[in-house]
mmCIF file of C-alpha atoms in Angstrom:
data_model
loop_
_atom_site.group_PDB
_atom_site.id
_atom_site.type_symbol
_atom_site.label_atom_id
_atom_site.label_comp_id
_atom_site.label_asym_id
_atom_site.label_seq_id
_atom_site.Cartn_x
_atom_site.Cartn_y
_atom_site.Cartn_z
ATOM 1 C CA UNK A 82 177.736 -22.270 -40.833
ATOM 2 C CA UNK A 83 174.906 -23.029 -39.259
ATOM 3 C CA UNK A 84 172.942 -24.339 -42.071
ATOM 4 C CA UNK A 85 175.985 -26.583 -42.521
ATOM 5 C CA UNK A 86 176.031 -27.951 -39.027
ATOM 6 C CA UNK A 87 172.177 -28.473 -39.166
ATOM 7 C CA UNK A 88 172.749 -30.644 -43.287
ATOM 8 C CA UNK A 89 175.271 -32.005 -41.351
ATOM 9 C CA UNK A 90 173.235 -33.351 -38.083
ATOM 10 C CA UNK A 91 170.396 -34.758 -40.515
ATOM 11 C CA UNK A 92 172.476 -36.134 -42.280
ATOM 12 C CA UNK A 93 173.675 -37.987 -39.798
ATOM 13 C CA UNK A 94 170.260 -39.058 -38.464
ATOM 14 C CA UNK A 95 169.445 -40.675 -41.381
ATOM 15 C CA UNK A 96 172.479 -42.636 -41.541
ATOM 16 C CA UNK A 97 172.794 -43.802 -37.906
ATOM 17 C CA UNK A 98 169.979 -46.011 -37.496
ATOM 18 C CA UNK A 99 170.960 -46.018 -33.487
ATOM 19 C CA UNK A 100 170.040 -42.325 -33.510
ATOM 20 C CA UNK A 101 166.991 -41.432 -31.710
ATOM 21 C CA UNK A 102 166.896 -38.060 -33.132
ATOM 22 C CA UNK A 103 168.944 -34.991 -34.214
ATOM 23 C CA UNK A 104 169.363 -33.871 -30.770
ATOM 24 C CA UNK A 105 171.079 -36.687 -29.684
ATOM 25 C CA UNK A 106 173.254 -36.456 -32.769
ATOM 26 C CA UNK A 107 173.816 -32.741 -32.407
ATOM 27 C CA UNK A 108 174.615 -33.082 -28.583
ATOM 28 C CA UNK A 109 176.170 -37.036 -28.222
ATOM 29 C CA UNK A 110 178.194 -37.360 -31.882
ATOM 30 C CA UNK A 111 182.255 -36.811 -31.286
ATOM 31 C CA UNK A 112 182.708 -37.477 -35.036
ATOM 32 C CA UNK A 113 180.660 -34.716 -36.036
ATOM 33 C CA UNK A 114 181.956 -32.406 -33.660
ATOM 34 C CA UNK A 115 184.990 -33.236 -34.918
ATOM 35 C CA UNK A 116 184.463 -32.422 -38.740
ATOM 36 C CA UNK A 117 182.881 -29.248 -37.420
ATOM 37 C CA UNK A 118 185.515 -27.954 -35.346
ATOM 38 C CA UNK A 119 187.651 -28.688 -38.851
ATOM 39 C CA UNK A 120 185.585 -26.141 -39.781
ATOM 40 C CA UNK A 121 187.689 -23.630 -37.765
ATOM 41 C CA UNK A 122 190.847 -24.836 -37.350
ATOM 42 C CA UNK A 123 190.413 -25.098 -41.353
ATOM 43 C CA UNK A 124 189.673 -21.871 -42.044
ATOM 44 C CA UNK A 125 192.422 -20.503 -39.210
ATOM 45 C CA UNK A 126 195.151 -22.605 -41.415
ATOM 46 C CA UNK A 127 194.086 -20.884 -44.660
ATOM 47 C CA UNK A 128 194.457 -17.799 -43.138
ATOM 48 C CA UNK A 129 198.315 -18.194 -41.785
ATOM 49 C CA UNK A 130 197.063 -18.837 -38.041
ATOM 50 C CA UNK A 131 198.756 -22.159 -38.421
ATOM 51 C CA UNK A 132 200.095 -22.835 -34.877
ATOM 52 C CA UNK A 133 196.538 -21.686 -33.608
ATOM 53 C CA UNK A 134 194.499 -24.413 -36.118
ATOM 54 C CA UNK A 135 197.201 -26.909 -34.619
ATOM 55 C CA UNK A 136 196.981 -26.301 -31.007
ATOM 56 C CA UNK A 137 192.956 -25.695 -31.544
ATOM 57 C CA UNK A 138 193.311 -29.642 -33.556
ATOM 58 C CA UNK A 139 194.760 -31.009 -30.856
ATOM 59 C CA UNK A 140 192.624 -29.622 -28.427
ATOM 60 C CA UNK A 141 189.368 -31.225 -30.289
ATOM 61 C CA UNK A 142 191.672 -34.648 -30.520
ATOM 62 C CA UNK A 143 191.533 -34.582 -27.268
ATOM 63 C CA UNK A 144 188.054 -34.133 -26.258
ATOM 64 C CA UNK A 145 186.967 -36.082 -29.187
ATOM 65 C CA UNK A 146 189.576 -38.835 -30.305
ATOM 66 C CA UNK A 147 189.462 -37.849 -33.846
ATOM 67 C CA UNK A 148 192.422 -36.391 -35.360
ATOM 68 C CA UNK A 149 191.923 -33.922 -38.322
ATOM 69 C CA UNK A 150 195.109 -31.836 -39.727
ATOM 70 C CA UNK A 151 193.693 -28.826 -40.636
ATOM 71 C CA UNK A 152 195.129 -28.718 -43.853
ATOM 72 C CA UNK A 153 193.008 -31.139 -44.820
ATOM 73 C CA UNK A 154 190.030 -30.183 -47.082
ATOM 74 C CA UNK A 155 186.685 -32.189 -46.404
ATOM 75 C CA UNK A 156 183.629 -31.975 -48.229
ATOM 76 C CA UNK A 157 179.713 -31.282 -47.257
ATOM 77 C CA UNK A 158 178.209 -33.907 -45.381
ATOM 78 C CA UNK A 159 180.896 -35.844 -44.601
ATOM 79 C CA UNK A 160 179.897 -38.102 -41.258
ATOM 80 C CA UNK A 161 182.376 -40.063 -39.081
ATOM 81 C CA UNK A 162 180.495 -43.011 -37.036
ATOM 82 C CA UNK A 163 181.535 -43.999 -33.825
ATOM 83 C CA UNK A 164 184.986 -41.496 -34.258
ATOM 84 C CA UNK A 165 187.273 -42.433 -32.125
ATOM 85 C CA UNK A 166 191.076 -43.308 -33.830
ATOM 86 C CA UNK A 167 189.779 -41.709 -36.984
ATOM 87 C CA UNK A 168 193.413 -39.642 -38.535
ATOM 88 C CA UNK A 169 193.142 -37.489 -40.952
ATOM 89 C CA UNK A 170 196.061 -36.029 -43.040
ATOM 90 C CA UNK A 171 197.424 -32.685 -44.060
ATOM 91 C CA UNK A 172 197.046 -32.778 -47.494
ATOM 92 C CA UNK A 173 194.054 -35.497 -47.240
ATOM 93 C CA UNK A 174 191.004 -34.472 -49.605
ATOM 94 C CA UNK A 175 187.477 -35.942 -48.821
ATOM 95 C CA UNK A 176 184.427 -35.470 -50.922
ATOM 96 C CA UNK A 177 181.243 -34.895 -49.804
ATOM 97 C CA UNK A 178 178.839 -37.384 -48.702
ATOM 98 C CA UNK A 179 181.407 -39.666 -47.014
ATOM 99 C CA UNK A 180 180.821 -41.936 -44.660
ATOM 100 C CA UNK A 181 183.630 -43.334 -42.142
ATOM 101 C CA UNK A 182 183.406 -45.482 -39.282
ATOM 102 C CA UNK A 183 186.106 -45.954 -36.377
ATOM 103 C CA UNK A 184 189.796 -46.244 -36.864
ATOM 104 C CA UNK A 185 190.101 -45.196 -39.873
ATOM 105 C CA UNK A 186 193.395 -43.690 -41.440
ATOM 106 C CA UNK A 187 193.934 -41.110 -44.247
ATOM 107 C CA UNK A 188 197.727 -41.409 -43.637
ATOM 108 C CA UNK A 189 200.805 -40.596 -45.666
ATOM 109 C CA UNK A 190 203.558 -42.453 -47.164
ATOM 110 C CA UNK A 191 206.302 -40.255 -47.286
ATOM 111 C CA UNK A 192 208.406 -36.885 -46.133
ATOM 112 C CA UNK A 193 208.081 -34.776 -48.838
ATOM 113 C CA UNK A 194 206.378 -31.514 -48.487
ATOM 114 C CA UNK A 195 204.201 -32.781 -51.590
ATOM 115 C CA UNK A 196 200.465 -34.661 -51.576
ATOM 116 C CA UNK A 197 201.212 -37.471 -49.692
ATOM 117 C CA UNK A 198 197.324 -38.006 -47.896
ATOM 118 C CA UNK A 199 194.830 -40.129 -49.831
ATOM 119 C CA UNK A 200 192.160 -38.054 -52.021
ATOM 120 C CA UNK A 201 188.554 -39.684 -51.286
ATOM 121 C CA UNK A 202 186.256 -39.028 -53.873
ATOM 122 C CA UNK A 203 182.071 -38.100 -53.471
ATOM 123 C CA UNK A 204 179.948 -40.904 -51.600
ATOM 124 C CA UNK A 205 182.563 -43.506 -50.106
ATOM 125 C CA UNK A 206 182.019 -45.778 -47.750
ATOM 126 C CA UNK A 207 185.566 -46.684 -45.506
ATOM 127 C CA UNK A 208 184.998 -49.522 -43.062
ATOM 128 C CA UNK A 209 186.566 -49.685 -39.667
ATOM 129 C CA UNK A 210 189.829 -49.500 -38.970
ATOM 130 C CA UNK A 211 190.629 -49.749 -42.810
ATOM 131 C CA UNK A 212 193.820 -47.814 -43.534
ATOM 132 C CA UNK A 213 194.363 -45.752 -46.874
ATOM 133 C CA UNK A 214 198.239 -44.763 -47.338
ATOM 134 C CA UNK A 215 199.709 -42.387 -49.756
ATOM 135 C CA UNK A 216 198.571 -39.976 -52.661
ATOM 136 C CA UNK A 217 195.920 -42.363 -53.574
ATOM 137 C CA UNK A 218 192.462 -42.081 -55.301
ATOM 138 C CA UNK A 219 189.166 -43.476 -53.984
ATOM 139 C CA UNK A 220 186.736 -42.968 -56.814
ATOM 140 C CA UNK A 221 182.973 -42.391 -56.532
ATOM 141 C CA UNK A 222 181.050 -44.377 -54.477
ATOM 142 C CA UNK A 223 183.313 -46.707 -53.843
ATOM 143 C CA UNK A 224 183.748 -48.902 -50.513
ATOM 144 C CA UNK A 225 186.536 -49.923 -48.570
ATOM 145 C CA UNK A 226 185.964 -52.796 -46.095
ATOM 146 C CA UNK A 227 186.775 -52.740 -42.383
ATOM 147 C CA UNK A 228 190.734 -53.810 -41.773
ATOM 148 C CA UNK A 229 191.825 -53.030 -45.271
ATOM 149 C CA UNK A 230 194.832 -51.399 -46.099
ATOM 150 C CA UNK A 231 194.401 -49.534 -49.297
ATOM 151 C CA UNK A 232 197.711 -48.205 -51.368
ATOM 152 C CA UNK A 233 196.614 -48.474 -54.772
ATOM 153 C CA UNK A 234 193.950 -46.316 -56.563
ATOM 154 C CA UNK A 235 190.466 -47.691 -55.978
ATOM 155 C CA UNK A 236 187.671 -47.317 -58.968
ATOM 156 C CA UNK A 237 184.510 -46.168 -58.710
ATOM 157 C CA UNK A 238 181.749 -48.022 -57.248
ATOM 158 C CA UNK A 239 184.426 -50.718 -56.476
ATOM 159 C CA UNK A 240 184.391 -52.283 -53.327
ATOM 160 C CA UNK A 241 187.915 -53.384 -52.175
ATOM 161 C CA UNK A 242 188.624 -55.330 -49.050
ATOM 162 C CA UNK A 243 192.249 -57.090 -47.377
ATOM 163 C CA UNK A 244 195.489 -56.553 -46.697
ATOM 164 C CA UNK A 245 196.701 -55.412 -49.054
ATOM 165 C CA UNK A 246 192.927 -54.159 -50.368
ATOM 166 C CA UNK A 247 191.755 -55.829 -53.680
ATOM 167 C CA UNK A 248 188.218 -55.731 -55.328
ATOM 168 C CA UNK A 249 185.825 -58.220 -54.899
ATOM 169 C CA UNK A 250 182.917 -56.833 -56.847
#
């Protein structure tokens, strides 16, 4: 784990070009708290502690303002910028080397007990505040500009940007 968390803060130190180091990052980052406390709450869901992972979820949206089910399955090096508003769905599946900024939703578009959270394949960008709705694909190193609302599958290496999202590569 802590191997993970340590990938994790370099990582995000060579992403962030605002970061002054790792110790800021390690200390001053809510969005990587965040994905690390899924860590837990993850692993406590798996396990049949589900009210625990929820109230321990909740807990970390509170001190952090990112929201992460913790059904939810995210990948290795997976970095949320500037976290706040970030939701994350139950049944949401994230690659690794993701990259989100602010606002950002992986939300669902429907009741059923099925997949209904957006599967987000290996080294996607998502803009800010862009909004990804249903049991949708975003393929390989695709991006998805700020204030799009994605609800069809997006290729990969496409970039896709509006309401509704189309590509413009």
């Amino acid at each position: 784990m802590l191997r993970r968390m340590r990938e994790d803060a370099r990582t995000m130190c060579e992403r962030d070009p605002a970061a002054t180091g790792c110790l800021e990052v390690v200390l001053c980052y809510s969005g990587l708290h965040a994905v690390w406390a899924h860590g837990i709450t993850h692993w406590l869901w798996n396990r049949g502690f589900r009210l625990l992972a929820r109230l321990l979820s909740q807990f970390v949206r509170f001190l952090t303002g990112v929201e992460i089910h913790p059904g939810a399955t995210i990948g290795r090096r997976v970095t949320i910028d500037h976290g706040m508003g970030i939701v994350i769905g139950e049944t949401a599946e994230i690659g690794d080397d993701v990259h989100m900024y602010h606002g950002v939703t992986l939300g669902g578009d429907t009741n059923e007990p099925v997949k209904r959270h957006p599967t987000i394949e290996s080294g996607v960008q998502i803009g800010a505040n862009a909004t990804l709705l249903g049991d949708i694909t975003v393929g390989e190193d695709a991006a998805v500009g700020a204030g799009s609302v994605v609800t069809r599958d997006v290729e990969a290496g496409a970039t896709v940007v509006g309401v509704p999202a189309e590509r413009v590569d």
